[in-house]
XYZ file of C-alpha atoms in Angstrom:
365
model
C -4.390 -17.505 -8.567
C -3.708 -18.970 -5.207
C -5.352 -21.573 -3.832
C -7.523 -20.073 -1.099
C -9.123 -21.591 2.016
C -12.661 -21.393 2.856
C -11.786 -18.390 5.227
C -10.065 -16.346 2.635
C -12.789 -17.270 0.223
C -15.510 -15.488 2.667
C -12.848 -13.053 3.382
C -12.298 -11.844 0.106
C -16.297 -12.267 -0.871
C -16.761 -9.915 1.847
C -14.263 -7.431 0.980
C -15.613 -7.445 -2.579
C -19.355 -6.962 -1.937
C -18.543 -4.268 0.668
C -16.426 -2.136 -1.756
C -18.964 -2.231 -4.199
C -21.969 -1.476 -2.358
C -20.038 0.854 0.312
C -17.082 2.348 -1.342
C -17.215 2.663 -5.335
C -14.879 5.041 -7.111
C -17.793 7.478 -6.747
C -17.227 7.742 -2.891
C -13.573 8.147 -3.859
C -14.233 11.071 -5.885
C -16.582 12.630 -3.173
C -13.841 12.104 -0.620
C -11.313 14.007 -3.055
C -14.072 16.946 -3.687
C -14.692 17.299 0.120
C -10.731 17.848 0.687
C -10.644 15.661 3.614
C -7.871 16.579 5.987
C -7.140 12.985 6.823
C -7.214 11.608 2.895
C -9.624 9.316 3.740
C -13.322 8.873 4.869
C -13.127 8.357 8.308
C -16.647 6.769 8.520
C -15.703 4.223 5.686
C -12.352 3.072 7.958
C -14.703 2.906 11.071
C -16.618 0.285 9.040
C -13.671 -1.410 7.941
C -12.172 -1.922 11.458
C -15.666 -3.151 12.616
C -15.303 -6.070 9.997
C -11.797 -6.929 11.571
C -9.787 -6.154 8.567
C -7.323 -4.010 10.718
C -6.689 -6.925 12.444
C -6.239 -9.771 9.912
C -2.353 -9.948 10.507
C -2.643 -9.183 14.631
C -2.659 -12.366 16.588
C -5.871 -13.577 18.461
C -4.437 -12.765 21.997
C -4.113 -9.021 21.073
C -7.838 -8.346 19.302
C -7.051 -10.085 15.818
C -7.627 -12.811 13.772
C -4.147 -13.763 12.371
C -5.269 -14.634 9.372
C -1.950 -13.661 7.566
C -0.457 -11.712 4.556
C -1.950 -13.455 1.818
C -5.369 -13.005 3.561
C -4.641 -8.837 4.080
C -3.744 -8.661 0.438
C -7.117 -10.216 -0.458
C -8.658 -7.393 1.307
C -6.405 -4.706 -0.136
C -6.766 -6.036 -3.832
C -10.625 -5.389 -3.606
C -10.093 -1.821 -1.991
C -7.531 -1.391 -4.900
C -10.397 -1.585 -7.451
C -11.925 1.474 -6.278
C -9.440 3.492 -5.185
C -10.776 3.177 -1.389
C -8.284 5.670 0.651
C -7.688 3.979 4.068
C -4.759 3.524 6.900
C -5.124 -0.096 6.184
C -1.377 -0.463 4.663
C 0.004 1.847 6.920
C -1.328 0.999 10.517
C -3.117 -2.614 10.088
C 0.304 -3.914 7.756
C 2.989 -1.711 8.238
C 3.063 -0.497 12.194
C 1.379 -3.828 13.123
C 4.374 -5.774 11.307
C 6.544 -3.610 13.350
C 5.035 -4.292 16.636
C 4.367 -7.969 15.838
C 7.886 -8.855 14.791
C 9.974 -6.395 17.230
C 7.440 -5.429 19.754
C 8.023 -6.229 23.642
C 5.233 -7.656 25.485
C 4.415 -4.504 27.009
C 4.236 -2.543 23.503
C 2.382 -5.428 21.822
C -0.407 -4.901 24.608
C -0.292 -1.134 24.764
C -0.942 -0.724 20.753
C -1.808 -3.794 18.893
C -5.375 -4.320 20.423
C -6.100 -0.597 19.419
C -4.354 -0.705 15.903
C -6.648 -3.995 15.315
C -10.105 -2.428 16.404
C -9.255 1.029 14.526
C -9.341 3.066 17.572
C -5.475 4.224 16.957
C -3.603 5.029 13.530
C 0.025 4.227 13.628
C 2.260 5.238 10.452
C 5.614 4.471 9.604
C 8.208 7.465 9.570
C 11.341 6.129 7.493
C 12.298 8.187 4.562
C 14.363 11.497 4.854
C 14.756 12.612 1.275
C 12.696 12.545 -2.108
C 13.743 9.129 -3.059
C 12.786 5.902 -0.830
C 16.513 5.021 0.808
C 15.742 3.184 4.097
C 19.255 2.724 4.817
C 20.027 6.363 4.758
C 19.068 7.572 8.201
C 19.978 11.096 9.558
C 17.587 11.234 12.870
C 19.466 10.377 15.513
C 18.937 9.164 19.489
C 21.325 11.153 21.535
C 20.803 11.498 25.622
C 17.264 9.993 25.138
C 16.354 12.536 22.913
C 15.008 12.024 19.041
C 15.717 14.337 16.360
C 15.120 14.395 12.795
C 12.585 14.928 9.876
C 10.811 12.303 8.147
C 9.027 12.870 4.551
C 6.117 11.622 2.886
C 4.684 10.043 5.783
C 1.607 8.085 4.523
C -1.233 8.753 6.623
C 0.966 10.996 8.816
C -1.973 13.593 9.719
C -4.031 10.715 10.820
C -1.340 8.925 13.005
C -1.940 8.454 16.722
C 1.596 6.686 16.826
C 5.020 6.811 14.612
C 7.345 3.859 13.842
C 10.364 5.861 13.697
C 13.838 4.819 12.094
C 16.816 6.767 13.862
C 20.403 6.027 14.849
C 21.647 5.270 17.945
C 25.184 4.667 18.778
C 25.807 4.418 15.116
C 23.083 1.908 14.275
C 19.250 2.148 12.795
C 17.085 1.397 15.187
C 13.205 1.843 15.480
C 11.148 3.943 18.127
C 7.520 4.420 18.872
C 6.737 7.963 19.248
C 3.254 9.202 20.356
C 2.087 11.728 17.561
C 1.123 14.079 20.847
C 4.623 13.731 22.267
C 6.318 17.318 22.814
C 8.669 18.120 20.072
C 6.539 16.441 17.474
C 4.947 18.738 14.341
C 3.995 17.710 11.285
C 2.768 19.665 7.940
C 0.427 18.077 5.375
C 1.490 17.159 1.861
C -1.279 17.469 -1.286
C -0.094 14.133 -3.112
C -1.480 13.609 -6.780
C -3.390 10.796 -5.712
C -5.341 12.589 -3.142
C -4.033 10.468 -0.035
C -2.967 11.239 3.105
C 0.699 12.200 3.618
C 2.795 14.634 5.627
C 6.147 15.559 6.314
C 6.860 14.895 10.162
C 9.564 16.736 12.385
C 11.119 15.386 15.589
C 12.553 17.716 17.853
C 14.372 16.862 21.135
C 11.436 14.001 21.699
C 12.082 12.025 24.756
C 12.639 8.566 24.179
C 14.040 5.508 26.274
C 14.599 2.089 25.908
C 10.623 0.974 26.547
C 10.209 2.954 23.248
C 12.661 0.782 21.175
C 11.575 -2.118 19.123
C 13.834 -5.408 18.880
C 15.639 -5.924 15.684
C 17.220 -2.799 14.325
C 18.108 -2.698 10.367
C 17.008 -5.993 10.071
C 13.554 -5.536 11.671
C 13.245 -2.404 9.381
C 13.955 -4.526 6.429
C 10.886 -6.910 7.054
C 8.589 -4.391 7.906
C 9.254 -2.409 4.807
C 8.867 -5.925 2.840
C 5.413 -6.718 4.346
C 4.509 -2.928 3.101
C 5.625 -3.425 -0.188
C 3.966 -6.816 -0.834
C 0.527 -5.313 0.890
C 0.927 -2.063 -1.547
C 1.364 -4.298 -4.375
C -1.837 -6.294 -3.886
C -3.519 -3.133 -3.760
C -1.919 -1.709 -6.816
C -2.859 -5.168 -8.575
C -6.582 -4.963 -7.731
C -6.309 -1.221 -9.092
C -4.993 -2.255 -12.426
C -7.142 -5.103 -12.769
C -10.160 -2.805 -12.718
C -8.429 -0.282 -14.961
C -8.006 -3.040 -17.250
C -11.698 -4.565 -17.088
C -13.129 -1.018 -17.857
C -10.718 -0.584 -20.349
C -11.978 -3.717 -21.944
C -15.580 -2.887 -21.635
C -14.913 0.686 -23.381
C -13.225 -1.396 -26.185
C -16.425 -3.782 -26.632
C -18.735 -1.039 -26.864
C -17.146 2.058 -28.555
C -18.042 2.580 -32.048
C -15.584 4.557 -33.997
C -15.670 4.207 -38.091
C -18.565 2.172 -38.075
C -16.880 -0.779 -36.082
C -16.326 -1.515 -32.275
C -12.936 -0.317 -31.826
C -12.337 -3.601 -29.948
C -12.180 -5.210 -33.548
C -9.184 -3.239 -34.430
C -6.025 -5.702 -34.301
C -4.017 -3.055 -33.026
C -6.017 -2.436 -29.778
C -6.305 -6.122 -29.480
C -2.695 -6.469 -29.483
C -2.436 -3.895 -26.558
C -5.351 -5.427 -24.667
C -3.571 -8.878 -24.607
C -0.172 -7.471 -23.902
C -1.923 -5.971 -20.608
C -3.859 -8.990 -19.688
C -0.570 -11.458 -19.424
C 1.396 -8.802 -17.853
C -1.343 -8.742 -15.061
C -1.409 -12.544 -15.044
C 2.470 -12.300 -14.379
C 1.778 -9.818 -11.951
C -0.384 -11.658 -9.661
C 1.683 -14.405 -9.775
C 4.655 -12.097 -8.179
C 2.347 -10.649 -5.556
C 0.634 -13.661 -4.461
C 4.205 -15.377 -4.036
C 5.847 -12.426 -2.184
C 2.642 -12.377 0.237
C 2.795 -16.532 0.847
C 6.592 -16.405 1.395
C 6.103 -13.635 3.855
C 3.278 -16.252 5.813
C 5.774 -19.047 5.298
C 8.784 -16.799 6.635
C 10.202 -18.053 3.420
C 14.249 -17.523 3.135
C 13.912 -15.609 -0.608
C 11.131 -13.313 0.929
C 13.333 -10.253 0.320
C 13.934 -10.990 -3.698
C 10.278 -11.862 -4.066
C 8.741 -8.926 -2.992
C 11.172 -6.688 -4.647
C 10.118 -8.818 -7.619
C 6.638 -8.463 -6.940
C 6.777 -4.680 -6.543
C 8.793 -3.853 -9.181
C 6.651 -5.721 -11.744
C 3.493 -4.630 -10.177
C 4.825 -0.842 -10.491
C 5.675 -1.590 -14.765
C 2.311 -3.103 -15.113
C 0.183 -0.655 -13.252
C 1.870 2.309 -15.028
C 0.943 0.278 -18.601
C -2.346 -0.305 -17.829
C -3.206 2.961 -16.487
C -1.911 4.680 -19.213
C -3.348 2.693 -21.560
C -6.581 3.232 -19.947
C -6.549 6.855 -20.782
C -5.322 6.593 -24.180
C -7.723 3.796 -25.057
C -10.544 6.162 -23.725
C -9.366 8.999 -25.954
C -10.489 12.299 -24.945
C -12.841 11.284 -22.156
C -10.108 9.528 -20.777
C -8.342 13.067 -20.089
C -10.997 14.468 -18.432
C -11.649 14.673 -14.806
C -14.934 13.580 -15.555
C -13.833 10.016 -15.909
C -12.220 7.813 -13.415
C -9.402 7.123 -15.505
C -7.484 10.049 -14.064
C -7.881 9.083 -10.676
C -5.864 5.211 -11.697
C -3.240 6.946 -13.591
C -2.312 9.200 -10.223
C -2.821 6.326 -8.157
C -0.401 4.284 -10.081
C 2.312 7.107 -9.982
C 2.128 7.582 -6.073
C 2.216 4.017 -5.461
C 4.831 3.080 -7.694
C 6.912 5.854 -5.766
C 5.999 4.484 -2.170
C 8.470 1.947 -0.384
C 10.543 1.986 -3.490
C 9.895 2.528 -7.179
C 10.834 0.164 -9.908
C 14.596 1.262 -10.208
C 15.147 0.810 -6.368
C 13.648 -2.848 -6.395
C 15.539 -3.968 -9.709
C 18.825 -2.880 -7.985
C 17.676 -4.717 -4.700
C 16.536 -7.686 -6.433
C 19.852 -7.614 -8.143
C 22.073 -7.186 -4.988
C 20.128 -10.226 -3.777
C 21.233 -12.375 -6.125
C 24.841 -11.340 -6.180
C 24.863 -9.037 -9.111
C-alpha cells in the first residue's frame, strides 16, 4: 500500500465513513429500482461535491484542492466498495483533466469552478464503435461545424458539457461542446450495471478555435490514461469488497457439518483472489503515482493497471457468485451487482485485450 500523507489519510477516512453511512449497497439498489433517469442519486452527488471530491485534482485557483490523482484514487476506491454511482470519473476526473492539461485560461475559468463545485457535469465523448478505439475518429470539423456520433458516453444524459474528439484538417483534436448547443442530441442507454450512459449525436454543431483544447491526440491519450487509472481505483475498491463479503461467507456458511471455509479447495481459491488483489493494488497505486509525478512510463503503468484490475475484478466477481452458491445467483443478493459492474468497468476505456496490446506496443513488441 502506498505511503499516504496526513491529508490523504484524512480524505480516505472521510470517504470511507461517508459511503458506509450515506451510500451503502442498499442505496445503489434503491437507485437502480427507482429507474433514476441519470443513473445516479443527484442528492448523493451534491453531498460529494460539497465535500470537495469533484475538485480533488482541480487547482486551487479554480476552486479545487489540487490533491492529485492518488488522492482522488483513494476516494474512488471507497466509492467502489459500495458501488456508488456518480459522475466523479467522467466529470471530476476525465473532463477536468482535459481542461487542466489542454484548456486555455478562459476555458478553465469558465468550467473548472463549476466542475469542482458539482454545479456542472462534464463528460468525455470519445468512442464511436462497440470497442474502445480512441484513434478511430470519424467525427469531423469542417467549416466551423462539428458532425459525428459518439457512443457509450458515460454520464452522457447528465452532462452539461462534452469533451469531444473530432478530426480537423486530418488531425485529432478535442473540442468543448455544450450539451444544449444546437445540433446536439442524445439517447439514453440501459447498461447492465445500471449506470448512466448515452449515445450522443452532433449534427453541424457550431465550434470555433475558442472551443478547441490544445494538445490534439497526445492530449487525448493523457486524458484517457487519467480516466483509466481512476476507474481502476474504483474497480479495486469493488473487488476488495466482493472478496471480503465472500470471505465472511466462507467463515460462516456450514455445509456437510463443516464451515465451508475449512475445505482446502475453497481456501486455495480464496488465497488466489487475495494475491491477485494485492498485485492489483500495487499496479493501480503505481499508475496513479506516475500520473502525479508526470513519469515517462505513465502510459504503460496505466495499461498494466487497467488490464490487471480487469482480470482481477472479473475473477473475484465470478468467485463471489460461485462461492455463495444458489443465493449468489439471485437478485436478492448483492453478488450480481458486483459481477455486472465488473463487466461494464472492464469494457470502459479499453478492456484487457486493448491494454495488453497497448502495453506490448509501448514495450516495442
